[in-house]
């Protein structure tokens, strides 16, 4: 899943793709690099960011979704709002990627149930301006698993079919750096919930901290792609459904490595 941020303030790319034409060009580039689908979002969820008015989010997202679909892309919309989801699906999106798991706008469940699209429910405890204050866990994997199970039950109650649901542990969302590693290490416990699992580690803070130099300064987002690709390979080898990434080429190669590593049918052809 290649990330297309149609925002002026993304933590990962600083608004490079804010103009619709630039966003479309970037999305097509990600497809050329090996992305299977594109995740188009118009609201930054970086820690501390403020909400974007719904009208602005619609203006950013819908034209890009329409154009990418017209170019043959499989498109996901990254939104927490039911109206944005509905308009994006009408424009051709086939996946709704909701970082709030429906907690920000429960009406989004009705959009998913009525349209039959795939729905990614991420683990979430609050919007970006407050999420760091909500990062308290007894056992982060057990707690995230329980709270995702609650989202699954809520979706079913609103008529969403089980086969529509993908789960995301929400790396970096209301989770201090050290809390992210157990979620990756114990990915099988999340997969055991019975739904495909999406991993979104790309360029996140906990990777910057991991790669800090002797001065203790976290490396900047654009220098985290190597670590992201390593997580992609491990996630693929351990049964993840997909990864959400900014650099599609590195992760596409990592998936091929994971397949060759784990599948005994993969044979290296020598000249």
Coordinates of C-alpha atoms in Angstrom, one line a residue:
X1 CA 0.0 0.0 0.0
X2 CA 1.7 3.2 -1.2
X3 CA 1.1 6.4 0.7
X4 CA -0.2 9.4 -1.2
X5 CA -0.4 12.3 1.3
X6 CA -2.4 15.2 -0.2
X7 CA -1.5 17.4 2.8
X8 CA 0.8 20.4 3.3
X9 CA 2.1 19.2 6.7
X10 CA 2.9 15.5 6.5
X11 CA 5.6 14.4 8.8
X12 CA 7.1 12.1 6.1
X13 CA 7.3 14.3 3.0
X14 CA 6.5 17.9 4.1
X15 CA 3.7 18.6 1.6
X16 CA 5.6 17.6 -1.5
X17 CA 2.5 16.1 -3.0
X18 CA -0.1 18.6 -1.9
X19 CA -1.1 19.8 -5.3
X20 CA -3.5 17.3 -7.0
X21 CA -1.3 16.9 -10.1
X22 CA 1.7 16.2 -8.0
X23 CA -0.2 13.7 -5.9
X24 CA -1.4 11.8 -8.9
X25 CA 2.1 11.8 -10.4
X26 CA 3.5 10.5 -7.1
X27 CA 0.8 7.8 -6.9
X28 CA 1.6 6.6 -10.4
X29 CA 5.3 6.5 -9.5
X30 CA 4.6 4.3 -6.5
X31 CA 2.7 1.9 -8.7
X32 CA 5.7 1.8 -11.0
X33 CA 7.9 1.0 -8.0
X34 CA 5.7 -2.0 -7.1
X35 CA 2.8 -0.8 -5.0
X36 CA -0.3 -2.9 -5.3
X37 CA -2.7 -0.1 -4.2
X38 CA -2.6 3.6 -3.2
X39 CA -3.8 5.1 0.0
X40 CA -4.9 8.7 -0.5
X41 CA -5.3 10.9 2.5
X42 CA -6.1 14.6 3.0
X43 CA -5.5 15.0 6.7
X44 CA -2.2 14.6 8.6
X45 CA -2.3 12.4 11.7
X46 CA 1.2 13.2 12.8
X47 CA 1.4 13.6 16.6
X48 CA 0.1 17.0 17.7
X49 CA -1.6 17.9 14.4
X50 CA -4.9 19.7 14.3
X51 CA -8.0 18.5 12.5
X52 CA -8.7 19.7 8.9
X53 CA -12.2 21.0 8.0
X54 CA -14.2 18.3 6.2
X55 CA -14.7 20.5 3.2
X56 CA -10.9 20.9 2.8
X57 CA -10.4 17.2 3.2
X58 CA -12.9 16.5 0.4
X59 CA -11.3 19.1 -1.9
X60 CA -7.9 17.4 -1.4
X61 CA -8.9 13.8 -1.7
X62 CA -11.8 13.3 -4.2
X63 CA -10.1 14.7 -7.3
X64 CA -7.0 12.7 -6.7
X65 CA -9.0 9.5 -6.1
X66 CA -10.9 10.1 -9.3
X67 CA -7.8 10.7 -11.4
X68 CA -5.9 7.7 -10.0
X69 CA -8.8 5.4 -10.5
X70 CA -9.2 6.7 -14.1
X71 CA -5.5 5.8 -14.6
X72 CA -6.2 2.2 -13.5
X73 CA -5.0 2.3 -9.8
X74 CA -6.6 0.4 -7.0
X75 CA -7.3 3.1 -4.5
X76 CA -7.8 3.3 -0.7
X77 CA -9.0 6.4 1.1
X78 CA -7.3 7.3 4.4
X79 CA -10.0 9.1 6.4
X80 CA -11.9 9.0 9.7
X81 CA -15.0 10.8 8.3
X82 CA -18.1 9.0 6.9
X83 CA -18.8 11.7 4.3
X84 CA -15.3 11.7 3.0
X85 CA -15.3 7.9 2.8
X86 CA -18.7 7.9 1.0
X87 CA -17.5 10.5 -1.6
X88 CA -14.2 8.7 -2.1
X89 CA -15.9 5.4 -2.7
X90 CA -18.3 7.0 -5.1
X91 CA -15.2 8.3 -6.9
X92 CA -13.9 4.8 -7.2
X93 CA -12.0 3.9 -4.0
X94 CA -12.5 0.3 -3.0
X95 CA -10.9 0.4 0.5
X96 CA -11.6 2.7 3.5
X97 CA -8.6 3.0 5.7
X98 CA -9.8 4.5 9.0
X99 CA -7.1 5.2 11.6
X100 CA -9.8 5.7 14.2
X101 CA -11.4 2.3 13.7
X102 CA -14.8 4.1 13.6
X103 CA -14.4 5.8 16.9
X104 CA -14.1 9.2 15.4
X105 CA -17.2 8.9 13.3
X106 CA -19.3 5.7 13.8
X107 CA -21.4 6.5 10.8
X108 CA -18.5 5.3 8.7
X109 CA -19.6 1.8 9.5
X110 CA -22.8 2.4 7.6
X111 CA -20.9 3.6 4.5
X112 CA -18.8 0.4 4.6
X113 CA -21.8 -1.9 5.2
X114 CA -23.8 -0.3 2.4
X115 CA -21.1 -0.2 -0.2
X116 CA -19.4 -3.5 0.6
X117 CA -15.8 -2.0 0.4
X118 CA -12.9 -3.3 2.4
X119 CA -12.5 -1.5 5.7
X120 CA -9.2 -1.2 7.6
X121 CA -9.9 -0.7 11.3
X122 CA -6.8 0.6 13.1
X123 CA -6.2 0.6 16.8
X124 CA -6.8 4.1 18.0
X125 CA -7.5 5.9 21.3
X126 CA -7.8 9.6 20.3
X127 CA -6.9 12.3 17.8
X128 CA -3.4 13.3 17.1
X129 CA -3.4 16.3 19.5
X130 CA -4.1 14.0 22.5
X131 CA -3.0 10.5 21.6
X132 CA 0.4 10.7 23.4
X133 CA -1.4 11.2 26.7
X134 CA -3.4 8.0 26.1
X135 CA -0.4 5.7 25.8
X136 CA -0.9 3.6 29.0
X137 CA -1.1 -0.2 28.7
X138 CA -0.9 -3.3 31.0
X139 CA 0.3 -5.5 28.1
X140 CA 0.2 -3.6 24.9
X141 CA -0.5 -6.7 22.7
X142 CA -3.2 -8.0 24.9
X143 CA -4.8 -4.5 25.2
X144 CA -4.6 -3.8 21.5
X145 CA -6.0 -7.2 20.6
X146 CA -8.9 -6.7 23.0
X147 CA -9.7 -3.2 21.7
X148 CA -9.5 -4.4 18.1
X149 CA -11.9 -7.2 18.9
X150 CA -14.3 -4.6 20.2
X151 CA -14.1 -2.8 16.8
X152 CA -14.8 -6.0 15.0
X153 CA -17.9 -6.6 17.2
X154 CA -19.1 -3.0 16.6
X155 CA -18.6 -3.4 12.8
X156 CA -20.6 -6.7 12.8
X157 CA -23.4 -5.0 14.7
X158 CA -23.7 -2.4 12.0
X159 CA -23.9 -5.0 9.2
X160 CA -20.3 -5.1 8.0
X161 CA -19.3 -8.6 6.9
X162 CA -16.2 -10.3 8.4
X163 CA -14.5 -10.7 5.0
X164 CA -14.6 -6.9 4.6
X165 CA -12.5 -6.2 7.7
X166 CA -8.7 -5.7 7.9
X167 CA -7.0 -4.9 11.2
X168 CA -4.1 -2.6 11.9
X169 CA -2.4 -2.4 15.3
X170 CA -1.8 1.3 14.9
X171 CA 2.0 1.5 15.4
X172 CA 2.9 4.9 16.7
X173 CA -0.7 5.9 17.6
X174 CA -1.0 6.4 21.3
X175 CA 2.1 4.1 21.7
X176 CA 5.5 5.2 23.0
X177 CA 8.5 3.9 21.1
X178 CA 9.1 0.8 23.1
X179 CA 5.5 -0.3 22.9
X180 CA 5.6 -0.8 19.2
X181 CA 8.1 -3.6 19.1
X182 CA 6.0 -6.2 21.0
X183 CA 3.2 -5.6 18.5
X184 CA 5.5 -6.5 15.7
X185 CA 7.2 -9.3 17.6
X186 CA 3.8 -10.9 18.5
X187 CA 2.1 -10.2 15.2
X188 CA 0.8 -13.8 15.2
X189 CA -1.5 -12.9 18.1
X190 CA -3.1 -10.2 16.1
X191 CA -3.4 -12.4 13.0
X192 CA -5.1 -15.0 15.3
X193 CA -8.1 -12.7 15.5
X194 CA -9.1 -14.1 12.1
X195 CA -8.7 -11.0 9.9
X196 CA -6.0 -9.8 7.5
X197 CA -3.5 -7.5 9.3
X198 CA -2.0 -4.3 7.8
X199 CA 1.3 -3.0 9.3
X200 CA 2.0 0.7 9.1
X201 CA 5.5 1.3 10.4
X202 CA 6.9 3.4 7.6
X203 CA 9.2 6.2 8.7
X204 CA 7.6 6.4 12.1
X205 CA 9.2 7.9 15.2
X206 CA 10.1 4.7 16.9
X207 CA 12.3 3.8 13.9
X208 CA 14.0 7.2 14.1
X209 CA 14.7 6.6 17.7
X210 CA 16.1 3.1 17.0
X211 CA 18.5 4.5 14.4
X212 CA 19.7 7.4 16.5
X213 CA 23.4 8.2 16.4
X214 CA 25.8 8.7 19.2
X215 CA 24.4 12.1 19.9
X216 CA 21.0 10.5 20.7
X217 CA 19.2 12.5 17.9
X218 CA 16.6 10.5 16.0
X219 CA 17.3 10.2 12.3
X220 CA 14.9 12.2 10.1
X221 CA 11.9 10.5 8.4
X222 CA 13.5 10.2 5.0
X223 CA 16.4 8.2 6.5
X224 CA 14.1 5.5 7.9
X225 CA 13.3 3.7 4.7
X226 CA 15.9 1.0 5.2
X227 CA 14.5 0.1 8.6
X228 CA 11.0 0.2 7.1
X229 CA 12.0 -2.3 4.4
X230 CA 13.4 -4.6 7.1
X231 CA 10.0 -4.5 8.9
X232 CA 8.2 -5.2 5.6
X233 CA 10.3 -8.4 5.1
X234 CA 9.7 -9.6 8.6
X235 CA 6.0 -8.7 8.5
X236 CA 5.6 -10.6 5.2
X237 CA 7.4 -13.6 6.5
X238 CA 5.1 -13.7 9.5
X239 CA 1.8 -13.5 7.7
X240 CA 0.9 -9.8 7.4
X241 CA -1.7 -9.0 4.7
X242 CA 0.0 -5.8 3.7
X243 CA 2.3 -3.0 4.6
X244 CA 1.6 0.8 4.3
X245 CA 4.8 2.5 3.1
X246 CA 6.1 5.7 1.6
X247 CA 8.9 4.0 -0.4
X248 CA 7.3 1.2 -2.5
X249 CA 10.4 0.0 -4.2
X250 CA 12.3 -1.0 -1.1
X251 CA 9.3 -2.7 0.4
X252 CA 8.4 -4.5 -2.9
X253 CA 11.9 -5.9 -2.9
X254 CA 11.6 -6.9 0.8
X255 CA 8.5 -8.8 0.1
X256 CA 10.2 -10.8 -2.7
X257 CA 13.0 -11.6 -0.3
X258 CA 10.5 -12.8 2.4
X259 CA 8.8 -15.0 -0.2
X260 CA 12.0 -16.6 -1.3
X261 CA 13.1 -17.1 2.3
X262 CA 9.9 -18.8 3.5
X263 CA 8.7 -20.6 0.4
X264 CA 10.6 -23.8 -0.4
X265 CA 9.2 -23.7 -4.0
X266 CA 11.2 -20.6 -4.7
X267 CA 14.3 -21.6 -6.7
X268 CA 17.1 -19.4 -7.7
X269 CA 17.7 -19.6 -11.4
X270 CA 21.4 -19.5 -12.2
X271 CA 22.7 -18.5 -15.6

